[in-house]
Short mmCIF file of C-alpha atoms in Angstrom, two decimals:
data_model
loop_
_atom_site.label_atom_id
_atom_site.label_comp_id
_atom_site.label_asym_id
_atom_site.label_seq_id
_atom_site.Cartn_x
_atom_site.Cartn_y
_atom_site.Cartn_z
CA MET A 1 -75.59 -29.28 0.67
CA LYS A 2 -73.54 -28.07 -1.97
CA THR A 3 -73.03 -30.22 -5.03
CA ASP A 4 -71.24 -28.18 -7.46
CA TRP A 5 -68.08 -29.32 -6.10
CA GLN A 6 -68.36 -32.78 -8.48
CA PRO A 7 -67.59 -33.41 -12.12
CA THR A 8 -69.97 -32.70 -14.85
CA ALA A 9 -68.41 -35.68 -16.69
CA ASP A 10 -68.39 -39.41 -14.87
CA ILE A 11 -65.63 -41.59 -14.16
CA GLU A 12 -66.54 -43.73 -16.68
CA THR A 13 -66.58 -41.10 -19.47
CA LEU A 14 -62.89 -39.79 -18.09
CA ARG A 15 -61.36 -43.20 -18.26
CA HIS A 16 -62.86 -43.35 -22.28
CA ARG A 17 -61.35 -39.85 -22.73
CA ALA A 18 -57.87 -41.12 -20.98
CA GLN A 19 -57.88 -44.34 -23.76
CA ILE A 20 -58.31 -41.70 -26.43
CA MET A 21 -55.50 -39.61 -25.86
CA GLN A 22 -53.29 -43.15 -25.28
CA GLN A 23 -54.25 -44.15 -28.45
CA ILE A 24 -53.56 -40.19 -29.69
CA ARG A 25 -49.83 -40.84 -28.35
CA ASP A 26 -49.56 -44.31 -29.52
CA TYR A 27 -50.42 -43.69 -33.48
CA PHE A 28 -47.61 -40.50 -33.41
CA ALA A 29 -45.05 -42.88 -31.17
CA ALA A 30 -45.63 -45.41 -34.00
CA GLN A 31 -44.85 -42.90 -36.74
CA GLN A 32 -41.83 -41.29 -34.81
CA VAL A 33 -43.28 -37.73 -34.20
CA LEU A 34 -42.21 -35.98 -31.28
CA GLU A 35 -44.58 -34.91 -28.12
CA VAL A 36 -43.35 -31.22 -27.41
CA GLU A 37 -44.18 -29.33 -24.63
CA THR A 38 -45.03 -25.34 -25.45
CA PRO A 39 -45.61 -22.18 -23.11
CA GLN A 40 -49.47 -21.63 -22.10
CA LEU A 41 -48.35 -18.08 -21.91
CA SER A 42 -46.47 -15.32 -24.12
CA ARG A 43 -45.80 -11.73 -24.39
CA PHE A 44 -48.06 -12.01 -28.00
CA GLY A 45 -51.17 -12.42 -28.94
CA VAL A 46 -53.14 -13.34 -32.04
CA THR A 47 -53.68 -10.94 -34.70
CA ASP A 48 -56.43 -12.93 -36.03
CA VAL A 49 -60.01 -10.26 -36.15
CA TYR A 50 -62.45 -13.41 -35.37
CA LEU A 51 -59.42 -15.17 -32.12
CA GLN A 52 -59.48 -13.11 -28.56
CA ASN A 53 -56.86 -13.97 -26.05
CA LEU A 54 -57.61 -14.47 -22.69
CA SER A 55 -54.67 -11.92 -20.78
CA CYS A 56 -53.28 -11.41 -17.39
CA LEU A 57 -50.72 -9.27 -15.95
CA PHE A 58 -47.05 -10.33 -14.41
CA SER A 59 -45.09 -8.44 -11.96
CA GLY A 60 -42.30 -10.47 -11.65
CA PRO A 61 -38.20 -9.64 -11.59
CA GLY A 62 -36.87 -8.83 -15.32
CA PHE A 63 -40.26 -7.74 -16.33
CA ALA A 64 -41.93 -4.42 -16.56
CA LYS A 65 -44.83 -3.83 -13.19
CA GLN A 66 -48.14 -5.97 -14.72
CA THR A 67 -46.71 -6.62 -17.94
CA PRO A 68 -49.53 -7.82 -19.96
CA LEU A 69 -49.06 -11.87 -20.61
CA TYR A 70 -51.69 -13.89 -23.05
CA LEU A 71 -53.21 -17.44 -22.66
CA GLN A 72 -52.50 -19.04 -25.88
CA THR A 73 -55.47 -19.67 -28.61
CA SER A 74 -52.99 -22.56 -30.03
CA PRO A 75 -49.16 -23.75 -30.15
CA GLU A 76 -48.94 -22.98 -33.52
CA TYR A 77 -45.96 -20.55 -33.02
CA ALA A 78 -43.69 -21.61 -30.53
CA MET A 79 -44.52 -25.23 -32.69
CA LYS A 80 -43.47 -23.65 -35.75
CA ARG A 81 -40.24 -22.01 -34.09
CA LEU A 82 -39.38 -25.59 -32.90
CA LEU A 83 -39.53 -26.58 -36.98
CA CYS A 84 -37.28 -23.87 -37.78
CA ALA A 85 -35.15 -25.14 -35.37
CA SER A 86 -35.14 -28.96 -37.39
CA SER A 87 -37.52 -30.60 -34.49
CA GLY A 88 -38.66 -32.60 -37.32
CA SER A 89 -42.36 -33.81 -37.62
CA ILE A 90 -43.88 -32.64 -34.06
CA PHE A 91 -47.43 -32.90 -32.14
CA THR A 92 -48.65 -31.61 -28.66
CA LEU A 93 -51.71 -31.99 -26.36
CA CYS A 94 -51.68 -29.05 -24.72
CA LYS A 95 -54.72 -26.62 -22.99
CA ALA A 96 -55.77 -23.25 -24.82
CA TYR A 97 -57.67 -20.51 -24.35
CA ARG A 98 -60.37 -18.37 -26.37
CA ASP A 99 -62.57 -15.60 -24.74
CA ASP A 100 -65.44 -16.94 -26.77
CA GLU A 101 -68.58 -18.31 -26.15
CA VAL A 102 -69.79 -20.84 -23.81
CA GLY A 103 -71.97 -23.25 -24.69
CA ARG A 104 -72.98 -26.94 -26.01
CA GLN A 105 -69.45 -27.15 -28.01
CA HIS A 106 -67.35 -24.09 -26.29
CA ASN A 107 -65.56 -23.91 -23.18
CA PRO A 108 -63.18 -21.10 -22.59
CA GLU A 109 -60.19 -23.66 -21.70
CA PHE A 110 -60.18 -26.34 -23.77
CA THR A 111 -57.68 -29.27 -24.88
CA MET A 112 -55.99 -29.18 -28.29
CA LEU A 113 -53.91 -31.48 -30.73
CA GLU A 114 -51.61 -29.63 -32.83
CA TRP A 115 -49.57 -31.43 -35.34
CA TYR A 116 -46.83 -30.88 -38.08
CA ARG A 117 -45.79 -33.20 -40.45
CA THR A 118 -42.43 -31.81 -42.40
CA GLY A 119 -42.80 -32.45 -46.28
CA PHE A 120 -46.50 -33.35 -46.27
CA ASP A 121 -48.85 -31.12 -48.45
CA HIS A 122 -52.29 -30.73 -46.74
CA HIS A 123 -53.89 -33.55 -48.86
CA GLN A 124 -51.01 -35.48 -47.34
CA LEU A 125 -52.12 -34.28 -43.77
CA MET A 126 -55.40 -35.04 -44.52
CA ASP A 127 -54.31 -38.84 -45.23
CA ASP A 128 -52.76 -38.61 -41.94
CA MET A 129 -55.63 -37.44 -39.75
CA GLN A 130 -57.91 -39.60 -41.48
CA ALA A 131 -55.54 -42.83 -40.21
CA LEU A 132 -55.47 -41.35 -36.72
CA LEU A 133 -59.43 -40.49 -36.34
CA GLN A 134 -60.59 -43.94 -38.01
CA PRO A 135 -60.26 -46.03 -34.94
CA ILE A 136 -61.11 -43.10 -32.58
CA LEU A 137 -64.48 -42.62 -34.44
CA ALA A 138 -65.17 -45.74 -36.03
CA THR A 139 -65.63 -44.92 -39.55
CA GLN A 140 -63.78 -45.42 -42.18
CA THR A 141 -64.52 -42.84 -44.80
CA PHE A 142 -63.60 -39.92 -45.49
CA LEU A 143 -65.14 -37.43 -47.73
CA ARG A 144 -63.61 -34.52 -49.45
CA ILE A 145 -64.93 -31.27 -50.63
CA SER A 146 -63.46 -27.66 -51.83
CA TYR A 147 -65.31 -24.69 -50.49
CA GLN A 148 -66.02 -23.52 -53.33
CA GLN A 149 -67.73 -26.61 -54.63
CA ALA A 150 -69.85 -26.67 -51.22
CA PHE A 151 -71.31 -23.37 -51.61
CA LEU A 152 -72.19 -23.93 -55.12
CA GLN A 153 -73.94 -27.25 -53.80
CA TYR A 154 -75.43 -25.96 -50.62
CA LEU A 155 -76.51 -22.90 -51.65
CA GLN A 156 -76.08 -22.50 -55.40
CA VAL A 157 -73.46 -19.44 -55.76
CA ASP A 158 -69.55 -18.90 -56.16
CA PRO A 159 -68.15 -17.76 -53.19
CA LEU A 160 -64.90 -16.87 -54.83
CA SER A 161 -66.70 -14.55 -57.57
CA ALA A 162 -70.32 -13.84 -56.24
CA GLU A 163 -70.90 -10.11 -55.32
CA LEU A 164 -71.08 -8.50 -52.22
CA SER A 165 -74.92 -7.57 -53.06
CA ARG A 166 -75.66 -11.14 -54.44
CA LEU A 167 -74.04 -12.80 -51.08
CA ARG A 168 -76.38 -10.01 -48.90
CA GLU A 169 -79.41 -11.52 -51.26
CA ILE A 170 -78.48 -15.05 -50.33
CA ALA A 171 -78.21 -13.96 -46.52
CA ALA A 172 -81.72 -12.63 -46.57
CA ARG A 173 -83.14 -15.67 -48.33
CA TYR A 174 -82.31 -17.47 -45.18
CA GLY A 175 -83.64 -15.20 -42.91
CA LEU A 176 -80.01 -13.03 -42.04
CA ALA A 177 -81.04 -9.91 -43.51
CA ASP A 178 -81.05 -8.11 -40.11
CA ILE A 179 -77.32 -9.08 -39.49
CA THR A 180 -75.92 -8.68 -43.12
CA ALA A 181 -78.36 -5.92 -44.90
CA ASN A 182 -75.42 -3.51 -43.66
CA GLU A 183 -72.35 -5.38 -43.68
CA THR A 184 -69.19 -4.59 -45.91
CA ASP A 185 -67.18 -7.41 -45.39
CA ARG A 186 -67.17 -10.28 -47.51
CA ASP A 187 -65.68 -12.90 -45.96
CA PHE A 188 -68.03 -11.95 -42.23
CA ILE A 189 -71.10 -12.87 -44.77
CA LEU A 190 -69.77 -15.99 -46.13
CA GLN A 191 -68.58 -17.07 -42.68
CA LEU A 192 -72.33 -16.57 -41.49
CA LEU A 193 -73.68 -18.89 -44.80
CA PHE A 194 -71.14 -21.40 -44.28
CA SER A 195 -71.94 -21.63 -40.31
CA GLN A 196 -75.66 -21.43 -40.53
CA GLN A 197 -76.30 -23.06 -44.08
CA ILE A 198 -73.66 -25.07 -44.85
CA GLU A 199 -72.00 -26.26 -41.46
CA PRO A 200 -75.11 -28.04 -40.19
CA LEU A 201 -75.99 -30.45 -43.14
CA ILE A 202 -72.59 -31.00 -44.93
CA ALA A 203 -71.23 -33.92 -42.48
CA GLU A 204 -74.21 -35.43 -41.31
CA GLN A 205 -73.20 -38.92 -41.91
CA LEU A 206 -70.09 -39.08 -42.72
CA PRO A 207 -66.71 -36.61 -41.97
CA VAL A 208 -66.07 -33.94 -44.59
CA PHE A 209 -62.93 -32.55 -45.59
CA VAL A 210 -63.58 -28.87 -47.00
CA TYR A 211 -60.28 -27.32 -48.20
CA ASP A 212 -58.80 -24.54 -49.83
CA PHE A 213 -60.74 -22.04 -48.40
CA PRO A 214 -60.56 -17.85 -49.57
CA ALA A 215 -57.36 -16.56 -48.99
CA SER A 216 -58.92 -13.69 -46.94
CA GLN A 217 -59.50 -16.94 -44.92
CA ALA A 218 -56.51 -18.10 -44.34
CA SER A 219 -53.88 -15.77 -42.79
CA LEU A 220 -51.19 -18.66 -42.05
CA ALA A 221 -51.27 -20.94 -45.41
CA ARG A 222 -49.95 -21.04 -48.45
CA LEU A 223 -51.77 -19.57 -51.95
CA SER A 224 -52.84 -21.73 -54.25
CA GLN A 225 -50.27 -21.63 -57.44
CA GLN A 226 -53.24 -22.91 -59.45
CA ASP A 227 -55.86 -20.22 -57.97
CA PRO A 228 -54.43 -17.24 -55.87
CA ARG A 229 -58.33 -16.29 -54.78
CA VAL A 230 -57.67 -19.63 -52.32
CA ALA A 231 -55.24 -20.87 -49.88
CA HIS A 232 -54.57 -24.12 -48.86
CA ARG A 233 -56.42 -24.24 -45.43
CA PHE A 234 -58.52 -27.08 -44.96
CA GLU A 235 -61.64 -27.79 -41.97
CA LEU A 236 -62.94 -31.40 -40.92
CA TYR A 237 -66.83 -31.56 -40.14
CA PHE A 238 -68.50 -33.92 -38.56
CA ARG A 239 -71.95 -34.17 -37.76
CA GLY A 240 -72.51 -30.75 -37.39
CA ILE A 241 -68.96 -30.17 -35.83
CA GLU A 242 -65.91 -28.51 -37.18
CA LEU A 243 -63.21 -30.63 -35.49
CA ALA A 244 -60.33 -29.36 -37.17
CA ASN A 245 -58.24 -26.51 -39.21
CA GLY A 246 -55.38 -27.14 -40.93
CA PHE A 247 -53.14 -25.46 -43.36
CA PHE A 248 -50.52 -26.16 -45.68
CA GLU A 249 -48.45 -23.93 -43.79
CA LEU A 250 -46.74 -20.23 -45.70
CA GLN A 251 -42.80 -20.22 -45.06
CA ASP A 252 -42.36 -16.66 -46.14
CA ALA A 253 -41.65 -14.51 -43.40
CA THR A 254 -42.23 -11.01 -45.26
CA GLU A 255 -45.65 -12.08 -46.35
CA GLN A 256 -46.60 -13.26 -43.11
CA ARG A 257 -46.09 -10.19 -41.31
CA GLN A 258 -47.48 -8.68 -44.02
CA ARG A 259 -50.69 -10.49 -43.65
CA PHE A 260 -50.73 -10.06 -39.63
CA GLU A 261 -50.23 -5.97 -40.85
CA GLN A 262 -53.52 -6.78 -42.77
CA ASP A 263 -55.26 -8.27 -39.86
CA ASN A 264 -54.15 -5.18 -37.52
CA ALA A 265 -55.53 -3.16 -39.81
CA LYS A 266 -58.59 -4.79 -40.37
CA ARG A 267 -58.96 -4.84 -36.13
CA GLN A 268 -58.44 -0.85 -35.97
CA ALA A 269 -61.42 -0.66 -39.01
CA LEU A 270 -63.31 -2.69 -36.49
CA GLY A 271 -62.54 -0.49 -33.20
CA MET A 272 -60.54 -3.54 -31.78
CA GLU A 273 -57.54 -3.62 -29.92
CA THR A 274 -54.27 -4.30 -32.19
CA LYS A 275 -51.75 -6.25 -31.19
CA ALA A 276 -47.96 -6.35 -31.12
CA LEU A 277 -46.63 -9.12 -34.05
CA ASP A 278 -44.70 -11.73 -32.98
CA GLU A 279 -41.00 -10.63 -33.48
CA SER A 280 -39.76 -14.12 -32.45
CA PHE A 281 -41.75 -16.08 -34.52
CA LEU A 282 -41.27 -14.25 -37.37
CA ALA A 283 -37.48 -14.23 -37.01
CA ALA A 284 -37.99 -17.72 -36.66
CA LEU A 285 -39.59 -17.81 -39.87
CA GLU A 286 -36.81 -15.57 -41.83
CA HIS A 287 -34.57 -18.20 -40.48
CA GLY A 288 -36.26 -20.81 -42.39
CA MET A 289 -38.80 -23.14 -42.01
CA PRO A 290 -39.05 -26.53 -43.35
CA MET A 291 -41.98 -27.31 -45.71
CA CYS A 292 -44.61 -28.92 -43.78
CA SER A 293 -48.58 -29.06 -43.09
CA GLY A 294 -50.09 -28.52 -39.83
CA VAL A 295 -53.60 -28.72 -38.03
CA ALA A 296 -55.29 -28.23 -34.79
CA LEU A 297 -58.00 -30.41 -33.44
CA GLY A 298 -60.32 -30.04 -30.83
CA ILE A 299 -59.91 -33.26 -28.41
CA ASP A 300 -63.74 -32.20 -25.96
CA ARG A 301 -64.94 -32.20 -29.31
CA LEU A 302 -63.45 -35.68 -30.77
CA VAL A 303 -64.48 -37.25 -27.44
CA MET A 304 -67.86 -36.20 -27.74
CA LEU A 305 -68.36 -37.24 -31.28
CA ALA A 306 -66.36 -41.21 -30.36
CA LEU A 307 -68.57 -41.69 -27.38
CA ASN A 308 -71.87 -39.80 -29.10
CA LYS A 309 -72.07 -37.44 -26.24
CA ALA A 310 -74.54 -33.67 -26.70
CA SER A 311 -72.34 -30.97 -24.62
CA ILE A 312 -68.94 -30.69 -23.99
CA ARG A 313 -69.66 -30.47 -20.44
CA GLU A 314 -70.05 -34.23 -20.72
CA VAL A 315 -67.11 -34.77 -21.74
CA ILE A 316 -64.75 -32.05 -19.27
CA ALA A 317 -64.48 -32.60 -15.86
CA PHE A 318 -64.81 -28.95 -14.43
CA PRO A 319 -66.51 -26.33 -17.15
CA LEU A 320 -65.66 -23.13 -16.26
CA ASP A 321 -68.82 -22.42 -14.35
CA ILE A 322 -67.64 -24.93 -11.62
CA ALA A 323 -63.68 -24.54 -12.06
#
């Protein structure tokens, strides 16, 4: 008898998951942060080299036959259009989609919590995240370390100034020479070193915010006025899992356009498809977006951590292979 109709998460886990979702909504209701809905399909994909959209074709009235539409990797652009329309602080709980790996922490369709706080910088948003997550993760203490400090502490190298040859040397020390020997992209090597040698160690006991990433790795964040080599992006890690990615948001439409064009140039150099720019999003930025910080958090991974589950399959009902 065929049995793969059954959910991979047990019903008690799904009850706990629903409770966590309600805790999140209760937190934002108490903070008077508005819940919004955004489209999952858009005419535009993302230019980010490290994110790939899933797509489909639409043939409805008012559109060219077989118009390509993109399932969104996050609700960010639509939410920022709402911010530019004077929504104030907002959040959404939604599905997001990425043409990415499938594994212990990954499913191409996943649930995302994304929120924006007007008037907040990235450190204030980290405070906000800590207040939200303390009862869910049952931990009171969250640590903070800069991206530069993390590399110095774990790999004894400055990621902002090290020569490419030095980064290759360190990669070789950890058995990554076959991947990096001919690599000319500093960010690729930095991201590889971070994911392989720092991420598994950095938050074994307590959640850790890593902040102020290299500017070249933060196309949607504003640059630091103290050190223009870095941008005000942060990530949250816990028990070897990347849980959230946040920004002190870029407001300058001209600079944002330039960064999208740089992404496309990099895509072209790598033989990847370039993406049309989302002109509606850029027009909204030109109209004006309030000073704010925003963050995207993976709900499935949060539930894994909160309930001590080993795999994403244990906290979602129907992963891709049985959907």
